[in-house]
Short mmCIF file of C-alpha atoms in Angstrom, two decimals:
data_model
loop_
_atom_site.label_atom_id
_atom_site.label_comp_id
_atom_site.label_asym_id
_atom_site.label_seq_id
_atom_site.Cartn_x
_atom_site.Cartn_y
_atom_site.Cartn_z
CA MET X 1 -17.98 85.82 11.83
CA ASN X 2 -19.75 82.46 11.92
CA ALA X 3 -20.04 80.29 15.02
CA THR X 4 -17.46 77.76 13.80
CA THR X 5 -14.83 80.46 13.36
CA ASP X 6 -15.83 82.04 16.65
CA PHE X 7 -15.37 78.82 18.64
CA ARG X 8 -12.01 78.10 17.03
CA GLU X 9 -10.75 81.60 17.69
CA ARG X 10 -12.04 81.57 21.26
CA ALA X 11 -10.21 78.31 21.94
CA THR X 12 -7.01 79.58 20.34
CA ALA X 13 -7.15 82.86 22.28
CA ALA X 14 -7.73 81.09 25.60
CA LEU X 15 -4.81 78.74 24.95
CA ARG X 16 -2.48 81.57 24.12
CA ARG X 17 -3.46 83.50 27.23
CA CYS X 18 -2.52 80.40 29.23
CA GLY X 19 0.86 80.33 27.46
CA ALA X 20 0.08 77.23 25.40
CA ASP X 21 0.85 76.65 21.74
CA PRO X 22 -2.52 75.94 20.04
CA ALA X 23 -0.75 73.38 17.85
CA GLY X 24 0.44 71.51 20.90
CA PRO X 25 3.92 70.37 21.87
CA ALA X 26 3.71 67.27 19.67
CA GLY X 27 3.49 68.85 16.26
CA PRO X 28 1.97 71.43 13.88
CA ALA X 29 -1.63 72.50 13.63
CA ASP X 30 -2.32 70.11 10.75
CA GLY X 31 -1.96 67.13 13.06
CA ASP X 32 -3.93 63.91 12.99
CA LEU X 33 -5.95 64.53 16.18
CA VAL X 34 -8.98 66.62 15.21
CA VAL X 35 -10.57 68.48 18.12
CA THR X 36 -14.26 69.33 17.85
CA THR X 37 -16.69 71.06 20.17
CA PRO X 38 -19.86 69.18 21.14
CA ILE X 39 -21.71 72.50 21.06
CA ASP X 40 -22.09 72.41 17.27
CA GLY X 41 -19.70 69.68 16.15
CA SER X 42 -17.30 72.12 14.52
CA GLU X 43 -13.54 71.74 14.46
CA ILE X 44 -11.69 73.96 16.95
CA GLY X 45 -8.17 72.60 16.57
CA ARG X 46 -5.80 69.94 15.28
CA ILE X 47 -2.94 68.34 17.17
CA ARG X 48 -0.42 65.70 16.24
CA SER X 49 -0.56 62.58 18.40
CA HIS X 50 2.51 61.32 20.19
CA SER X 51 4.39 58.45 18.63
CA PRO X 52 5.56 55.44 20.68
CA ALA X 53 9.03 56.98 20.66
CA GLY X 54 7.63 60.25 21.99
CA SER X 55 5.77 58.44 24.75
CA ASP X 56 8.91 56.58 25.74
CA ALA X 57 10.90 59.81 25.81
CA ALA X 58 8.36 61.44 28.12
CA ILE X 59 8.43 58.54 30.57
CA THR X 60 12.23 58.41 30.42
CA THR X 61 12.50 62.10 31.27
CA ALA X 62 9.96 61.80 34.08
CA ALA X 63 11.83 58.82 35.57
CA ARG X 64 15.08 60.77 35.43
CA THR X 65 13.43 63.80 37.06
CA PHE X 66 12.16 61.61 39.88
CA GLU X 67 15.77 61.00 40.97
CA THR X 68 16.03 64.73 41.69
CA TRP X 69 12.50 65.64 42.73
CA ARG X 70 12.21 62.97 45.43
CA ASP X 71 15.09 64.58 47.34
CA VAL X 72 13.51 68.04 47.35
CA PRO X 73 11.89 68.69 50.76
CA ALA X 74 8.12 68.37 50.64
CA PRO X 75 7.46 71.99 51.75
CA VAL X 76 9.69 73.16 48.90
CA ARG X 77 7.80 70.93 46.47
CA GLY X 78 4.66 72.61 47.76
CA ARG X 79 5.87 75.95 46.40
CA THR X 80 5.40 74.68 42.85
CA VAL X 81 1.84 73.62 43.59
CA ARG X 82 1.16 76.92 45.34
CA ARG X 83 2.33 78.79 42.24
CA LEU X 84 0.18 76.55 40.05
CA GLY X 85 -2.83 77.45 42.19
CA GLU X 86 -2.09 81.16 41.77
CA LEU X 87 -1.90 80.75 37.99
CA LEU X 88 -5.17 78.82 37.98
CA VAL X 89 -6.84 81.73 39.76
CA GLU X 90 -5.38 84.12 37.20
CA HIS X 91 -6.57 82.02 34.24
CA LYS X 92 -9.81 80.70 35.73
CA ALA X 93 -11.98 82.21 33.00
CA ASP X 94 -9.71 80.94 30.21
CA LEU X 95 -9.74 77.37 31.52
CA ALA X 96 -13.49 77.43 32.11
CA GLU X 97 -14.04 78.58 28.53
CA LEU X 98 -11.94 75.68 27.23
CA VAL X 99 -13.88 73.23 29.40
CA THR X 100 -17.18 74.49 27.97
CA LEU X 101 -15.85 74.38 24.41
CA GLU X 102 -14.45 70.85 24.67
CA ALA X 103 -16.79 69.13 27.15
CA GLY X 104 -19.98 71.15 26.61
CA LYS X 105 -20.52 72.08 30.26
CA ILE X 106 -22.49 75.19 31.10
CA PRO X 107 -20.14 77.99 32.26
CA SER X 108 -21.18 77.67 35.91
CA GLU X 109 -20.20 74.00 35.99
CA ALA X 110 -17.04 74.65 33.99
CA THR X 111 -16.00 77.39 36.39
CA GLY X 112 -16.78 75.10 39.31
CA GLU X 113 -14.48 72.47 37.85
CA VAL X 114 -11.62 74.97 37.64
CA GLN X 115 -12.36 75.97 41.23
CA GLU X 116 -11.82 72.32 42.17
CA MET X 117 -8.32 72.64 40.74
CA ILE X 118 -7.64 75.70 42.85
CA ASP X 119 -9.04 73.99 45.95
CA ILE X 120 -6.90 70.87 45.55
CA CYS X 121 -3.80 73.03 45.11
CA GLU X 122 -4.58 74.69 48.45
CA PHE X 123 -5.10 71.28 50.02
CA ALA X 124 -1.86 69.91 48.59
CA VAL X 125 0.18 72.90 49.75
CA GLY X 126 -1.02 72.25 53.30
CA LEU X 127 -0.28 68.56 52.82
CA SER X 128 3.32 69.38 51.89
CA ARG X 129 3.88 70.45 55.51
CA SER X 130 1.79 67.75 57.17
CA ILE X 131 2.66 64.39 55.57
CA SER X 132 3.32 62.29 58.62
CA GLY X 133 4.32 58.83 59.67
CA ARG X 134 3.79 57.28 63.08
CA THR X 135 5.75 55.89 65.99
CA MET X 136 4.69 52.67 67.71
CA PRO X 137 5.86 51.14 70.98
CA SER X 138 8.69 48.65 70.54
CA GLU X 139 8.75 45.48 72.63
CA ARG X 140 12.55 45.78 72.89
CA PRO X 141 14.18 48.24 75.30
CA GLY X 142 16.26 50.96 73.71
CA HIS X 143 14.50 50.60 70.35
CA ARG X 144 12.18 52.86 68.37
CA LEU X 145 9.62 51.43 65.94
CA MET X 146 8.15 53.76 63.32
CA GLU X 147 6.64 54.11 59.87
CA THR X 148 7.84 56.64 57.29
CA TRP X 149 6.49 57.61 53.87
CA HIS X 150 8.61 58.14 50.78
CA PRO X 151 8.04 59.29 47.16
CA LEU X 152 6.79 56.46 44.98
CA GLY X 153 7.93 57.24 41.43
CA VAL X 154 6.42 58.34 38.13
CA VAL X 155 2.62 58.68 38.26
CA GLY X 156 0.65 58.09 35.06
CA VAL X 157 -2.72 59.83 34.87
CA ILE X 158 -5.37 58.76 32.35
CA SER X 159 -8.40 61.06 32.47
CA ALA X 160 -11.84 61.14 30.86
CA PHE X 161 -13.66 63.85 28.87
CA ASN X 162 -16.34 64.70 31.43
CA PHE X 163 -13.94 66.22 33.98
CA PRO X 164 -11.08 67.17 31.70
CA VAL X 165 -9.10 69.19 34.25
CA ALA X 166 -10.35 68.51 37.79
CA VAL X 167 -9.42 64.83 37.94
CA TRP X 168 -5.97 65.58 36.54
CA SER X 169 -5.44 68.19 39.25
CA TRP X 170 -6.60 65.83 42.03
CA ASN X 171 -3.82 63.47 41.05
CA THR X 172 -1.16 65.94 39.98
CA ALA X 173 -1.23 68.40 42.88
CA VAL X 174 -1.01 65.58 45.42
CA ALA X 175 1.54 63.57 43.42
CA LEU X 176 3.86 66.56 43.12
CA VAL X 177 3.98 67.32 46.83
CA CYS X 178 4.50 63.59 47.47
CA GLY X 179 7.62 63.74 45.28
CA ASP X 180 6.31 62.14 42.08
CA PRO X 181 6.58 63.50 38.50
CA VAL X 182 3.44 63.08 36.38
CA VAL X 183 2.82 61.88 32.83
CA TRP X 184 -0.73 62.69 31.70
CA LYS X 185 -2.74 61.05 28.95
CA PRO X 186 -5.93 63.16 28.66
CA SER X 187 -9.00 62.12 26.70
CA GLU X 188 -8.48 62.61 22.97
CA THR X 189 -11.80 64.50 23.10
CA THR X 190 -10.41 67.23 25.38
CA PRO X 191 -6.71 67.81 24.60
CA LEU X 192 -6.89 71.62 24.47
CA THR X 193 -7.68 71.91 28.17
CA ALA X 194 -4.72 69.61 28.77
CA LEU X 195 -2.42 71.86 26.73
CA ALA X 196 -3.48 74.84 28.83
CA CYS X 197 -2.96 73.03 32.15
CA ASP X 198 0.43 71.69 31.05
CA ALA X 199 1.58 75.17 30.05
CA LEU X 200 0.52 76.64 33.39
CA LEU X 201 2.20 73.87 35.38
CA ARG X 202 5.41 74.20 33.39
CA ARG X 203 5.38 77.93 34.10
CA ALA X 204 4.76 77.26 37.80
CA ALA X 205 7.67 74.81 37.88
CA ARG X 206 9.97 77.25 36.13
CA GLU X 207 9.06 80.18 38.35
CA SER X 208 9.37 78.14 41.56
CA GLY X 209 12.75 76.65 40.66
CA ALA X 210 11.49 73.07 40.17
CA PRO X 211 13.45 70.79 37.82
CA ASP X 212 12.55 70.38 34.16
CA GLY X 213 10.65 67.27 33.21
CA LEU X 214 8.23 67.33 36.13
CA HIS X 215 5.15 67.04 33.91
CA HIS X 216 4.52 65.57 30.47
CA LEU X 217 1.54 65.23 28.14
CA LEU X 218 0.84 62.18 26.00
CA LEU X 219 -1.67 63.12 23.32
CA GLY X 220 -3.54 60.57 21.24
CA ASP X 221 -5.92 57.63 21.42
CA HIS X 222 -5.92 54.62 23.75
CA THR X 223 -2.72 53.24 22.22
CA VAL X 224 -0.84 56.20 23.70
CA GLY X 225 -2.22 55.40 27.15
CA GLU X 226 -0.96 51.85 26.82
CA ALA X 227 2.56 53.21 27.20
CA LEU X 228 1.69 54.25 30.75
CA VAL X 229 -0.10 51.00 31.49
CA ASP X 230 2.73 48.71 30.39
CA ASP X 231 5.89 50.65 31.30
CA PRO X 232 7.49 49.36 34.53
CA ARG X 233 8.96 52.81 35.19
CA VAL X 234 5.43 54.11 35.85
CA ALA X 235 4.91 53.26 39.51
CA LEU X 236 1.22 54.23 39.72
CA VAL X 237 -1.42 54.37 37.00
CA SER X 238 -4.41 56.48 38.02
CA ALA X 239 -7.10 55.80 35.41
CA THR X 240 -10.58 57.30 35.14
CA GLY X 241 -13.04 55.84 32.67
CA SER X 242 -15.40 52.98 31.99
CA VAL X 243 -15.53 49.61 33.72
CA ARG X 244 -14.51 48.08 30.40
CA MET X 245 -11.37 50.20 30.38
CA GLY X 246 -10.61 49.24 33.98
CA ARG X 247 -10.86 45.54 33.16
CA VAL X 248 -8.11 46.05 30.59
CA VAL X 249 -5.87 48.36 32.61
CA ALA X 250 -5.90 46.63 36.00
CA PRO X 251 -4.54 43.19 35.02
CA ARG X 252 -1.89 44.68 32.75
CA VAL X 253 -0.55 46.92 35.52
CA ALA X 254 -0.80 44.07 38.04
CA ALA X 255 1.15 41.77 35.71
CA ARG X 256 4.19 44.02 36.16
CA PHE X 257 3.45 44.52 39.89
CA GLY X 258 2.63 48.19 39.43
CA ARG X 259 -0.03 50.06 41.36
CA CYS X 260 -3.48 51.03 40.06
CA LEU X 261 -5.86 53.71 41.22
CA LEU X 262 -9.14 53.17 39.37
CA GLU X 263 -12.15 55.49 39.16
CA LEU X 264 -14.64 53.65 36.95
CA GLY X 265 -18.40 53.47 36.43
CA GLY X 266 -21.13 54.75 38.70
CA ASN X 267 -24.81 53.80 38.78
CA ASN X 268 -25.76 56.03 41.64
CA GLY X 269 -28.95 55.75 43.62
CA ALA X 270 -30.89 57.88 46.09
CA ILE X 271 -33.57 56.73 48.51
CA VAL X 272 -36.43 59.12 49.31
CA THR X 273 -38.33 58.34 52.52
CA PRO X 274 -41.79 59.56 53.60
CA SER X 275 -40.25 62.10 55.99
CA ALA X 276 -38.13 63.76 53.29
CA ASP X 277 -38.28 67.48 52.59
CA LEU X 278 -39.60 67.18 49.03
CA ASP X 279 -38.80 70.75 48.01
CA LEU X 280 -35.15 70.20 48.91
CA THR X 281 -35.23 66.72 47.39
CA VAL X 282 -36.46 67.95 44.02
CA ARG X 283 -33.73 70.58 43.77
CA ALA X 284 -31.03 68.08 44.68
CA VAL X 285 -32.35 65.34 42.39
CA VAL X 286 -32.67 67.53 39.32
CA PHE X 287 -29.10 68.79 39.50
CA ALA X 288 -27.70 65.35 40.27
CA ALA X 289 -29.65 63.71 37.43
CA ALA X 290 -29.57 66.38 34.71
CA GLY X 291 -26.39 68.34 35.46
CA THR X 292 -23.65 67.97 32.83
CA ALA X 293 -26.34 66.32 30.67
CA GLY X 294 -26.07 63.21 32.83
CA GLN X 295 -22.40 62.75 31.95
CA ARG X 296 -20.88 62.61 35.42
CA CYS X 297 -19.65 59.44 37.07
CA THR X 298 -21.67 60.62 40.08
CA THR X 299 -24.85 61.37 38.10
CA LEU X 300 -28.01 60.21 39.86
CA ARG X 301 -29.47 57.38 37.76
CA ARG X 302 -31.80 55.52 40.18
CA LEU X 303 -34.37 57.15 42.45
CA ILE X 304 -35.86 54.73 45.00
CA VAL X 305 -38.99 56.35 46.45
CA HIS X 306 -41.39 55.21 49.15
CA ARG X 307 -44.62 54.17 47.49
CA SER X 308 -46.70 56.62 49.56
CA ILE X 309 -44.98 59.69 48.07
CA ALA X 310 -43.90 58.39 44.66
CA ASP X 311 -46.70 59.93 42.61
CA ASP X 312 -46.27 63.33 44.25
CA LEU X 313 -42.51 63.36 43.79
CA VAL X 314 -42.67 62.21 40.16
CA ASP X 315 -45.22 64.92 39.38
CA ARG X 316 -42.95 67.56 40.92
CA LEU X 317 -39.93 66.29 39.03
CA ALA X 318 -41.81 66.14 35.73
CA LYS X 319 -42.82 69.80 36.07
CA VAL X 320 -39.24 70.89 36.73
CA TYR X 321 -37.89 68.69 33.92
CA ALA X 322 -40.36 70.28 31.51
CA GLY X 323 -38.90 73.70 32.32
CA LEU X 324 -35.21 72.77 31.95
CA ARG X 325 -33.67 74.77 29.14
CA VAL X 326 -31.51 72.63 26.86
CA GLY X 327 -29.13 74.15 24.31
CA ASP X 328 -25.89 75.99 23.62
CA PRO X 329 -24.19 76.15 27.05
CA PHE X 330 -22.94 79.67 26.34
CA GLU X 331 -26.52 80.97 26.09
CA GLU X 332 -27.90 82.57 29.22
CA GLY X 333 -30.44 80.45 31.06
CA VAL X 334 -29.34 77.12 29.57
CA LEU X 335 -28.93 74.44 32.24
CA VAL X 336 -28.35 71.34 30.10
CA GLY X 337 -25.71 71.38 27.40
CA PRO X 338 -24.92 68.84 24.68
CA LEU X 339 -24.08 65.17 24.86
CA ILE X 340 -20.48 64.54 23.99
CA SER X 341 -21.30 62.64 20.77
CA SER X 342 -23.95 60.95 18.67
CA ARG X 343 -22.84 57.63 20.17
CA ALA X 344 -23.99 58.87 23.58
CA HIS X 345 -27.40 59.65 22.09
CA GLU X 346 -27.61 56.20 20.51
CA ALA X 347 -26.82 54.61 23.88
CA MET X 348 -29.53 56.73 25.50
CA ARG X 349 -32.14 55.77 22.92
CA THR X 350 -31.24 52.09 23.23
CA ALA X 351 -31.55 52.24 27.03
CA LEU X 352 -34.93 53.96 26.87
CA ASP X 353 -36.23 51.40 24.37
CA ARG X 354 -35.09 48.58 26.62
CA ALA X 355 -36.64 50.20 29.69
CA GLN X 356 -39.99 50.57 27.96
CA HIS X 357 -39.79 46.99 26.69
CA ASP X 358 -39.31 45.94 30.33
CA GLY X 359 -42.51 47.69 31.37
CA GLY X 360 -41.08 51.13 32.12
CA VAL X 361 -43.17 54.25 31.50
CA LEU X 362 -41.47 57.31 30.04
CA VAL X 363 -42.88 60.17 32.10
CA THR X 364 -41.10 62.96 30.28
CA GLY X 365 -38.03 63.72 28.18
CA GLY X 366 -35.78 61.56 26.08
CA ASP X 367 -36.36 63.55 22.88
CA ARG X 368 -33.79 65.07 20.59
CA VAL X 369 -33.74 68.85 20.98
CA ASP X 370 -32.74 71.36 18.32
CA GLY X 371 -29.35 72.96 18.88
CA PRO X 372 -26.61 74.70 16.96
CA GLY X 373 -24.93 72.90 14.07
CA ASP X 374 -24.32 69.21 14.57
CA GLY X 375 -24.48 69.35 18.35
CA VAL X 376 -26.37 66.49 20.03
CA TYR X 377 -28.96 67.81 22.47
CA VAL X 378 -31.56 65.79 24.39
CA SER X 379 -34.17 66.49 27.03
CA PRO X 380 -33.42 64.67 30.32
CA ALA X 381 -35.60 61.59 30.68
CA LEU X 382 -37.66 60.49 33.66
CA VAL X 383 -38.77 56.83 33.59
CA ARG X 384 -40.90 54.91 36.09
CA MET X 385 -39.84 51.27 36.33
CA PRO X 386 -41.82 48.37 37.84
CA THR X 387 -38.61 46.60 38.93
CA GLN X 388 -34.86 47.02 38.73
CA THR X 389 -34.25 45.31 35.39
CA ASP X 390 -30.93 44.73 33.65
CA VAL X 391 -30.98 48.10 31.89
CA VAL X 392 -31.42 49.86 35.22
CA ARG X 393 -28.47 47.94 36.65
CA GLU X 394 -26.25 49.20 33.84
CA GLU X 395 -24.71 52.65 33.60
CA THR X 396 -25.87 54.68 30.60
CA PHE X 397 -23.83 57.87 30.32
CA ALA X 398 -26.77 60.12 29.53
CA PRO X 399 -29.52 61.97 31.43
CA ILE X 400 -31.88 59.11 32.30
CA LEU X 401 -33.39 58.87 35.79
CA TYR X 402 -35.17 55.62 36.63
CA VAL X 403 -37.77 55.81 39.42
CA LEU X 404 -38.47 52.70 41.51
CA THR X 405 -40.71 52.31 44.56
CA TYR X 406 -40.33 50.54 47.90
CA ASP X 407 -42.37 49.79 51.01
CA ASP X 408 -39.71 49.05 53.64
CA LEU X 409 -36.33 50.76 54.16
CA ASP X 410 -34.46 47.46 54.35
CA GLU X 411 -35.96 46.62 50.97
CA ALA X 412 -34.89 50.01 49.61
CA ILE X 413 -31.29 49.64 50.78
CA ALA X 414 -31.10 46.11 49.34
CA LEU X 415 -32.44 47.43 46.03
CA HIS X 416 -29.96 50.29 46.14
CA ASN X 417 -27.00 47.95 46.68
CA ALA X 418 -28.10 45.41 44.04
CA VAL X 419 -26.03 46.88 41.20
CA PRO X 420 -22.42 46.11 40.20
CA GLN X 421 -21.23 49.69 40.73
CA GLY X 422 -20.56 51.38 44.06
CA LEU X 423 -19.58 55.03 43.68
CA SER X 424 -22.04 57.54 45.16
CA SER X 425 -25.33 57.30 47.05
CA SER X 426 -27.71 59.38 49.11
CA ILE X 427 -30.84 59.29 51.23
CA PHE X 428 -33.42 62.02 51.75
CA THR X 429 -34.94 61.78 55.20
CA LEU X 430 -35.56 63.78 58.36
CA ASP X 431 -35.42 60.61 60.47
CA GLN X 432 -32.01 60.15 62.10
CA ARG X 433 -32.43 56.40 62.44
CA GLU X 434 -33.10 56.07 58.72
CA ALA X 435 -30.10 58.24 57.91
CA GLU X 436 -27.73 56.31 60.17
CA LEU X 437 -28.97 52.95 58.91
CA PHE X 438 -28.35 54.04 55.33
CA LEU X 439 -24.85 55.35 56.10
CA ALA X 440 -24.02 52.03 57.74
CA ARG X 441 -25.36 49.86 54.91
CA SER X 442 -24.78 51.72 51.65
CA ASP X 443 -22.02 49.82 49.86
CA CYS X 444 -20.73 52.91 48.03
CA GLY X 445 -17.56 54.90 48.58
CA ILE X 446 -19.69 58.04 48.99
CA ALA X 447 -22.88 58.10 51.07
CA ASN X 448 -24.78 61.35 51.63
CA VAL X 449 -27.79 62.53 53.62
CA ASN X 450 -30.12 65.19 52.20
CA ILE X 451 -27.86 66.14 49.31
CA GLY X 452 -27.51 64.61 45.85
CA THR X 453 -24.97 62.12 44.61
CA SER X 454 -22.84 64.60 42.67
CA GLY X 455 -20.78 67.63 43.64
CA ALA X 456 -18.13 66.23 46.00
CA GLU X 457 -15.79 68.54 47.91
CA ILE X 458 -12.03 68.01 47.60
CA GLY X 459 -11.53 67.57 51.36
CA GLY X 460 -12.98 64.07 51.38
CA ALA X 461 -11.55 61.03 49.64
CA PHE X 462 -13.29 60.47 46.30
CA GLY X 463 -13.91 56.99 44.91
CA GLY X 464 -16.03 53.89 45.09
CA GLU X 465 -16.26 50.17 45.57
CA LYS X 466 -17.13 47.10 43.47
CA GLU X 467 -16.91 47.81 39.74
CA THR X 468 -16.09 51.45 40.46
CA GLY X 469 -12.58 50.18 41.11
CA GLY X 470 -11.82 50.88 44.75
CA GLY X 471 -9.57 53.89 44.16
CA ARG X 472 -9.46 57.05 46.26
CA GLU X 473 -8.38 60.48 45.02
CA SER X 474 -8.36 64.07 46.25
CA GLY X 475 -8.58 64.70 50.00
CA SER X 476 -8.32 62.90 53.34
CA ASP X 477 -5.44 60.38 53.30
CA SER X 478 -5.61 59.68 49.55
CA TRP X 479 -2.01 60.91 49.38
CA LYS X 480 -0.90 57.49 50.61
CA ALA X 481 -1.55 56.05 47.15
CA TYR X 482 1.24 58.25 45.78
CA MET X 483 3.87 57.20 48.32
CA ARG X 484 5.48 54.05 49.62
CA ARG X 485 5.55 53.07 53.28
CA ALA X 486 8.60 51.83 55.16
CA THR X 487 8.67 50.31 58.64
CA ASN X 488 11.81 51.36 60.52
CA THR X 489 13.39 50.01 63.70
CA VAL X 490 16.13 52.07 65.35
CA ASN X 491 18.31 50.51 68.06
CA TYR X 492 19.79 53.23 70.25
CA SER X 493 20.93 50.84 72.98
CA THR X 494 24.17 48.88 73.41
CA GLU X 495 22.31 45.54 73.41
CA LEU X 496 20.90 43.45 70.58
CA PRO X 497 17.70 41.80 71.80
CA LEU X 498 15.74 39.93 69.12
CA ALA X 499 11.99 40.28 68.62
CA GLN X 500 9.69 37.75 70.24
CA GLY X 501 12.47 36.87 72.69
CA VAL X 502 14.34 34.73 70.13
CA GLU X 503 17.79 33.55 71.31
CA PHE X 504 20.47 32.96 68.69
CA GLY X 505 23.97 32.02 69.78
#
């Protein structure tokens, strides 16, 4: 059995164990959407894309289901999510295998992504019994002033290839307990993982007594996602992708007065101070910069190091980089899998050429590495830059870490903030004043001390500022994006006093 056949059969077997039809719900296996694995470039499936009529039918059914689902008590809605979490535990290995096959992640990272799904289900089940409003003092006697939260409507989820299941689950688990059906447009690069998740959620809904039509897949290219963007029946569009994509989505949703939750680009930086624990710093930096082959929105791309320790830290990093094993993610000991496509490699080469033209010095990496078949493998690159040039200010979705130096912490924080993106950030220091100053001044949605920029837990709200889009998903009070707020005044007296002492009549 050759590798191509093996990967196809592994994907098909994992789908079937999850209860999914390998051909997909939209058509037969000779469909127009060809699914390949970045491991060797081979075909592992074919699916037929949804037509505009099919997209409309999915949204219509979801909108109709909302009329029923919103009236189901939240704790009862939580039973469906609880059952989904149980099924995710049962099929954890199957889903992780699909993530590795479609996205190229090493099994440990793929399994961790599925664990995120399980974690958010647990969070959402607790949320189903704790969604709360508030009561405020009324200025009028015999009156009660309060805020209540209500289901919003159909939620459209547009997800990217690099986290093919976790980001969907962040939105879907919370949306369901908030009373909202979901229509999901996954990346056309990773539709098999979506088929598996859809099958498991449909089973969870069926076994928990939830109504039909609670979840729908829209398979295809960006034109399929446009149905979610432009349809007024979709109350919230949660979109993860590039800044370019966000610039298109946001005004189109705003034009119909819909809501947007955007998770866009990240150009994440970390400051390393003279007091930092360099052993810890190296471990954190290498994972944040090279994990997932640099294809995370939270990947560390800029390392801002105090001049007094820069040479030492770069030497340490270069030694570790030289030992990173790059290759087939299924092989034992491999830590860096493939890039998603040859286009990603072209973007990486272009960025490195620009950096060197700007005076940057390539310390190590950046080379094409042999791998199976037509897979695109590269060694993570470490580049010392004299200044933060335009190429450093841009996000390149590949494993490139630019190293800059600073003399004063205020200078370092200003340098850190001087990029258009604002997702994740960190500082490595043993000085509490430095840590607190950074936390107060980092302009990112995520700011960490003595850990890297990637690997967020589901308990905290995830998202960023500036060109990252301003959205918040996952934990904390992110649930508010999936509900609408109402201010209520109840008069339980026999009088009718007006607010602000107004007299009328």
